[in-house]
Amino acid sequence: MTARRRLTSRVLVLDEDDRALLFLTKGSVPAQATRWITPGGGVDPGETHHEAACRELFEETGMVADDLGDPIWSYDFSVDYTGGDHDTGHAEYFLLRTIAFTPSQLNWTQSEHLDVLEHRWWTLEELRRTEDPYDPVCLPDLIARFVTARTQGQEPHDG
């Protein structure tokens, strides 16, 4: 059987206090764990990662961003549950700095209304201390890169 690969684009949204906007999702298949994730989702056919990131950000938060710049990080992963529509994936992450806001559900898909349980702005320390699952597992380290870079006056622009 041929491996099924899914391309995704995600946005690390950080507010003025370096808190990250995360969504608690229960997953689209029963075997997929409930976990905290950044806004984002699949890249549609004919779409670039950047276009998908902007679209997903708007759909999931109501935030309009025409230029998120270059990806800040990417990774390839294997799916650790059965029943999904893919076995492997490639994710590209983008960064958006903004003031804290309440995400809008106005543009959510039907499945997002079922799968998204809540949203929350997390501090780095809260994320490091929680026993709640989040994805990817290195999310606190990724956030720390940008918290440290901002406090030193220069954010990295590549992953």
PDB file of C-alpha atoms in Angstrom:
ATOM      1  CA  MET A   1       0.000   0.000   0.000  1.00  0.00           C
ATOM      2  CA  THR A   2       1.277   3.460  -0.907  1.00  0.00           C
ATOM      3  CA  ALA A   3       1.776   5.939   1.925  1.00  0.00           C
ATOM      4  CA  ARG A   4      -0.678   8.814   1.878  1.00  0.00           C
ATOM      5  CA  ARG A   5       1.017  12.174   2.600  1.00  0.00           C
ATOM      6  CA  ARG A   6      -0.805  15.302   3.748  1.00  0.00           C
ATOM      7  CA  LEU A   7       0.611  18.806   3.386  1.00  0.00           C
ATOM      8  CA  THR A   8      -0.366  21.211   6.144  1.00  0.00           C
ATOM      9  CA  SER A   9       0.247  24.844   6.976  1.00  0.00           C
ATOM     10  CA  ARG A  10       0.076  26.114  10.536  1.00  0.00           C
ATOM     11  CA  VAL A  11       0.396  29.567  12.097  1.00  0.00           C
ATOM     12  CA  LEU A  12       2.125  30.258  15.386  1.00  0.00           C
ATOM     13  CA  VAL A  13       0.109  33.234  16.636  1.00  0.00           C
ATOM     14  CA  LEU A  14       1.849  35.134  19.442  1.00  0.00           C
ATOM     15  CA  ASP A  15       0.318  38.096  21.240  1.00  0.00           C
ATOM     16  CA  GLU A  16       1.965  41.126  22.817  1.00  0.00           C
ATOM     17  CA  ASP A  17       2.670  39.100  25.977  1.00  0.00           C
ATOM     18  CA  ASP A  18       4.257  36.229  24.017  1.00  0.00           C
ATOM     19  CA  ARG A  19       1.246  33.987  24.608  1.00  0.00           C
ATOM     20  CA  ALA A  20       0.439  31.446  21.895  1.00  0.00           C
ATOM     21  CA  LEU A  21      -3.083  30.969  20.564  1.00  0.00           C
ATOM     22  CA  LEU A  22      -3.945  27.265  20.605  1.00  0.00           C
ATOM     23  CA  PHE A  23      -7.091  25.293  19.873  1.00  0.00           C
ATOM     24  CA  LEU A  24      -8.110  22.155  21.733  1.00  0.00           C
ATOM     25  CA  THR A  25      -9.252  19.653  19.119  1.00  0.00           C
ATOM     26  CA  LYS A  26     -10.622  16.183  19.574  1.00  0.00           C
ATOM     27  CA  GLY A  27      -9.374  14.945  16.228  1.00  0.00           C
ATOM     28  CA  SER A  28     -11.239  13.862  13.155  1.00  0.00           C
ATOM     29  CA  VAL A  29     -11.020  10.112  13.790  1.00  0.00           C
ATOM     30  CA  PRO A  30     -11.759   8.254  17.036  1.00  0.00           C
ATOM     31  CA  ALA A  31      -8.181   7.016  17.487  1.00  0.00           C
ATOM     32  CA  GLN A  32      -6.701  10.541  17.216  1.00  0.00           C
ATOM     33  CA  ALA A  33      -5.956  12.061  20.612  1.00  0.00           C
ATOM     34  CA  THR A  34      -7.440  15.299  21.877  1.00  0.00           C
ATOM     35  CA  ARG A  35      -4.659  17.871  21.806  1.00  0.00           C
ATOM     36  CA  TRP A  36      -3.824  21.583  21.674  1.00  0.00           C
ATOM     37  CA  ILE A  37      -2.687  22.807  18.237  1.00  0.00           C
ATOM     38  CA  THR A  38      -1.962  26.056  16.454  1.00  0.00           C
ATOM     39  CA  PRO A  39      -4.397  27.392  13.843  1.00  0.00           C
ATOM     40  CA  GLY A  40      -3.930  25.746  10.471  1.00  0.00           C
ATOM     41  CA  GLY A  41      -4.798  22.785   8.330  1.00  0.00           C
ATOM     42  CA  GLY A  42      -4.460  21.093   4.987  1.00  0.00           C
ATOM     43  CA  VAL A  43      -3.051  22.636   1.844  1.00  0.00           C
ATOM     44  CA  ASP A  44      -5.681  22.458  -0.892  1.00  0.00           C
ATOM     45  CA  PRO A  45      -4.757  21.334  -4.441  1.00  0.00           C
ATOM     46  CA  GLY A  46      -3.105  24.190  -6.339  1.00  0.00           C
ATOM     47  CA  GLU A  47      -2.472  26.150  -3.142  1.00  0.00           C
ATOM     48  CA  THR A  48       0.938  27.103  -1.723  1.00  0.00           C
ATOM     49  CA  HIS A  49       1.766  26.604   1.937  1.00  0.00           C
ATOM     50  CA  HIS A  50       1.635  30.371   2.400  1.00  0.00           C
ATOM     51  CA  GLU A  51      -1.791  30.659   0.765  1.00  0.00           C
ATOM     52  CA  ALA A  52      -3.088  27.801   2.921  1.00  0.00           C
ATOM     53  CA  ALA A  53      -1.712  29.405   6.079  1.00  0.00           C
ATOM     54  CA  CYS A  54      -3.457  32.717   5.301  1.00  0.00           C
ATOM     55  CA  ARG A  55      -6.731  30.955   4.422  1.00  0.00           C
ATOM     56  CA  GLU A  56      -6.682  28.695   7.482  1.00  0.00           C
ATOM     57  CA  LEU A  57      -5.848  31.606   9.770  1.00  0.00           C
ATOM     58  CA  PHE A  58      -8.865  33.508   8.447  1.00  0.00           C
ATOM     59  CA  GLU A  59     -11.194  30.500   8.589  1.00  0.00           C
ATOM     60  CA  GLU A  60     -10.217  29.506  12.121  1.00  0.00           C
ATOM     61  CA  THR A  61      -9.727  32.916  13.768  1.00  0.00           C
ATOM     62  CA  GLY A  62     -11.264  35.599  11.530  1.00  0.00           C
ATOM     63  CA  MET A  63      -7.830  37.248  11.287  1.00  0.00           C
ATOM     64  CA  VAL A  64      -6.821  38.517   7.833  1.00  0.00           C
ATOM     65  CA  ALA A  65      -3.125  38.252   6.990  1.00  0.00           C
ATOM     66  CA  ASP A  66      -2.008  38.703   3.399  1.00  0.00           C
ATOM     67  CA  ASP A  67       1.699  38.216   4.073  1.00  0.00           C
ATOM     68  CA  LEU A  68       2.968  35.914   6.788  1.00  0.00           C
ATOM     69  CA  GLY A  69       6.483  35.952   5.372  1.00  0.00           C
ATOM     70  CA  ASP A  70       8.558  32.839   4.934  1.00  0.00           C
ATOM     71  CA  PRO A  71       7.991  29.699   6.960  1.00  0.00           C
ATOM     72  CA  ILE A  72       9.702  29.766  10.356  1.00  0.00           C
ATOM     73  CA  TRP A  73       9.887  25.988  10.752  1.00  0.00           C
ATOM     74  CA  SER A  74       8.898  22.810   8.977  1.00  0.00           C
ATOM     75  CA  TYR A  75       8.833  19.148   9.792  1.00  0.00           C
ATOM     76  CA  ASP A  76       7.870  15.796   8.410  1.00  0.00           C
ATOM     77  CA  PHE A  77       5.865  13.433  10.557  1.00  0.00           C
ATOM     78  CA  SER A  78       4.247  10.029  10.663  1.00  0.00           C
ATOM     79  CA  VAL A  79       0.685   9.614  11.825  1.00  0.00           C
ATOM     80  CA  ASP A  80       0.424   7.588  15.035  1.00  0.00           C
ATOM     81  CA  TYR A  81      -3.263   6.672  14.822  1.00  0.00           C
ATOM     82  CA  THR A  82      -5.379   4.586  12.473  1.00  0.00           C
ATOM     83  CA  GLY A  83      -8.409   5.568  10.477  1.00  0.00           C
ATOM     84  CA  GLY A  84      -7.168   8.884   9.106  1.00  0.00           C
ATOM     85  CA  ASP A  85      -6.835  10.010   5.507  1.00  0.00           C
ATOM     86  CA  HIS A  86      -3.017  10.077   5.587  1.00  0.00           C
ATOM     87  CA  ASP A  87      -0.041   8.136   6.948  1.00  0.00           C
ATOM     88  CA  THR A  88       2.619  10.849   6.791  1.00  0.00           C
ATOM     89  CA  GLY A  89       2.659  14.588   6.544  1.00  0.00           C
ATOM     90  CA  HIS A  90       4.702  17.696   5.993  1.00  0.00           C
ATOM     91  CA  ALA A  91       3.926  20.839   7.988  1.00  0.00           C
ATOM     92  CA  GLU A  92       5.131  24.370   7.313  1.00  0.00           C
ATOM     93  CA  TYR A  93       4.802  26.847  10.203  1.00  0.00           C
ATOM     94  CA  PHE A  94       4.424  30.607   9.837  1.00  0.00           C
ATOM     95  CA  LEU A  95       4.580  33.315  12.515  1.00  0.00           C
ATOM     96  CA  LEU A  96       2.031  36.043  13.224  1.00  0.00           C
ATOM     97  CA  ARG A  97       2.602  38.595  15.961  1.00  0.00           C
ATOM     98  CA  THR A  98      -0.578  40.405  16.967  1.00  0.00           C
ATOM     99  CA  ILE A  99      -2.455  41.815  19.916  1.00  0.00           C
ATOM    100  CA  ALA A 100      -4.613  39.320  21.819  1.00  0.00           C
ATOM    101  CA  PHE A 101      -8.071  38.857  20.337  1.00  0.00           C
ATOM    102  CA  THR A 102     -11.035  36.521  20.593  1.00  0.00           C
ATOM    103  CA  PRO A 103     -11.070  34.169  17.601  1.00  0.00           C
ATOM    104  CA  SER A 104     -14.213  34.199  15.482  1.00  0.00           C
ATOM    105  CA  GLN A 105     -16.064  30.964  14.664  1.00  0.00           C
ATOM    106  CA  LEU A 106     -17.916  32.624  11.794  1.00  0.00           C
ATOM    107  CA  ASN A 107     -15.868  30.925   9.053  1.00  0.00           C
ATOM    108  CA  TRP A 108     -15.427  27.511  10.662  1.00  0.00           C
ATOM    109  CA  THR A 109     -16.150  24.411   8.648  1.00  0.00           C
ATOM    110  CA  GLN A 110     -18.736  21.912   9.829  1.00  0.00           C
ATOM    111  CA  SER A 111     -15.990  19.599  11.096  1.00  0.00           C
ATOM    112  CA  GLU A 112     -14.310  22.439  13.016  1.00  0.00           C
ATOM    113  CA  HIS A 113     -17.582  23.077  14.853  1.00  0.00           C
ATOM    114  CA  LEU A 114     -17.477  19.425  15.910  1.00  0.00           C
ATOM    115  CA  ASP A 115     -13.739  19.016  16.523  1.00  0.00           C
ATOM    116  CA  VAL A 116     -12.683  22.300  18.160  1.00  0.00           C
ATOM    117  CA  LEU A 117     -13.547  22.193  21.843  1.00  0.00           C
ATOM    118  CA  GLU A 118     -12.037  25.499  22.981  1.00  0.00           C
ATOM    119  CA  HIS A 119      -9.280  28.037  22.391  1.00  0.00           C
ATOM    120  CA  ARG A 120      -6.817  29.567  24.799  1.00  0.00           C
ATOM    121  CA  TRP A 121      -3.853  31.929  24.883  1.00  0.00           C
ATOM    122  CA  TRP A 122      -0.994  29.985  26.532  1.00  0.00           C
ATOM    123  CA  THR A 123       2.148  31.376  28.129  1.00  0.00           C
ATOM    124  CA  LEU A 124       5.313  29.434  27.495  1.00  0.00           C
ATOM    125  CA  GLU A 125       5.516  28.411  31.155  1.00  0.00           C
ATOM    126  CA  GLU A 126       1.888  27.218  31.206  1.00  0.00           C
ATOM    127  CA  LEU A 127       2.541  25.076  28.164  1.00  0.00           C
ATOM    128  CA  ARG A 128       5.710  23.634  29.681  1.00  0.00           C
ATOM    129  CA  ARG A 129       3.866  22.763  32.939  1.00  0.00           C
ATOM    130  CA  THR A 130       0.648  21.343  31.520  1.00  0.00           C
ATOM    131  CA  GLU A 131      -0.088  17.652  31.326  1.00  0.00           C
ATOM    132  CA  ASP A 132      -2.490  18.345  28.429  1.00  0.00           C
ATOM    133  CA  PRO A 133      -1.209  16.955  25.137  1.00  0.00           C
ATOM    134  CA  TYR A 134      -0.155  19.383  22.411  1.00  0.00           C
ATOM    135  CA  ASP A 135       1.180  18.967  18.923  1.00  0.00           C
ATOM    136  CA  PRO A 136       3.947  19.084  17.901  1.00  0.00           C
ATOM    137  CA  VAL A 137       5.731  17.883  21.024  1.00  0.00           C
ATOM    138  CA  CYS A 138       8.462  20.488  20.490  1.00  0.00           C
ATOM    139  CA  LEU A 139       5.936  23.372  20.493  1.00  0.00           C
ATOM    140  CA  PRO A 140       7.315  24.967  23.704  1.00  0.00           C
ATOM    141  CA  ASP A 141      10.830  25.002  22.213  1.00  0.00           C
ATOM    142  CA  LEU A 142       9.533  26.594  19.024  1.00  0.00           C
ATOM    143  CA  ILE A 143       7.703  29.289  21.005  1.00  0.00           C
ATOM    144  CA  ALA A 144      10.777  29.865  23.185  1.00  0.00           C
ATOM    145  CA  ARG A 145      12.825  30.684  20.071  1.00  0.00           C
ATOM    146  CA  PHE A 146      10.570  33.629  19.314  1.00  0.00           C
ATOM    147  CA  VAL A 147      10.126  34.790  22.903  1.00  0.00           C
ATOM    148  CA  THR A 148      13.910  34.871  23.341  1.00  0.00           C
ATOM    149  CA  ALA A 149      14.474  36.462  19.942  1.00  0.00           C
ATOM    150  CA  ARG A 150      11.926  39.208  20.621  1.00  0.00           C
ATOM    151  CA  THR A 151      13.473  40.048  23.980  1.00  0.00           C
ATOM    152  CA  GLN A 152      16.863  40.280  22.252  1.00  0.00           C
ATOM    153  CA  GLY A 153      15.457  42.449  19.482  1.00  0.00           C
ATOM    154  CA  GLN A 154      15.718  40.031  16.573  1.00  0.00           C
ATOM    155  CA  GLU A 155      13.381  37.274  15.533  1.00  0.00           C
ATOM    156  CA  PRO A 156      14.630  34.458  13.337  1.00  0.00           C
ATOM    157  CA  HIS A 157      12.960  34.234   9.951  1.00  0.00           C
ATOM    158  CA  ASP A 158      13.849  30.739   8.926  1.00  0.00           C
ATOM    159  CA  GLY A 159      13.503  27.277  10.408  1.00  0.00           C
TER     160      GLY A 159
END
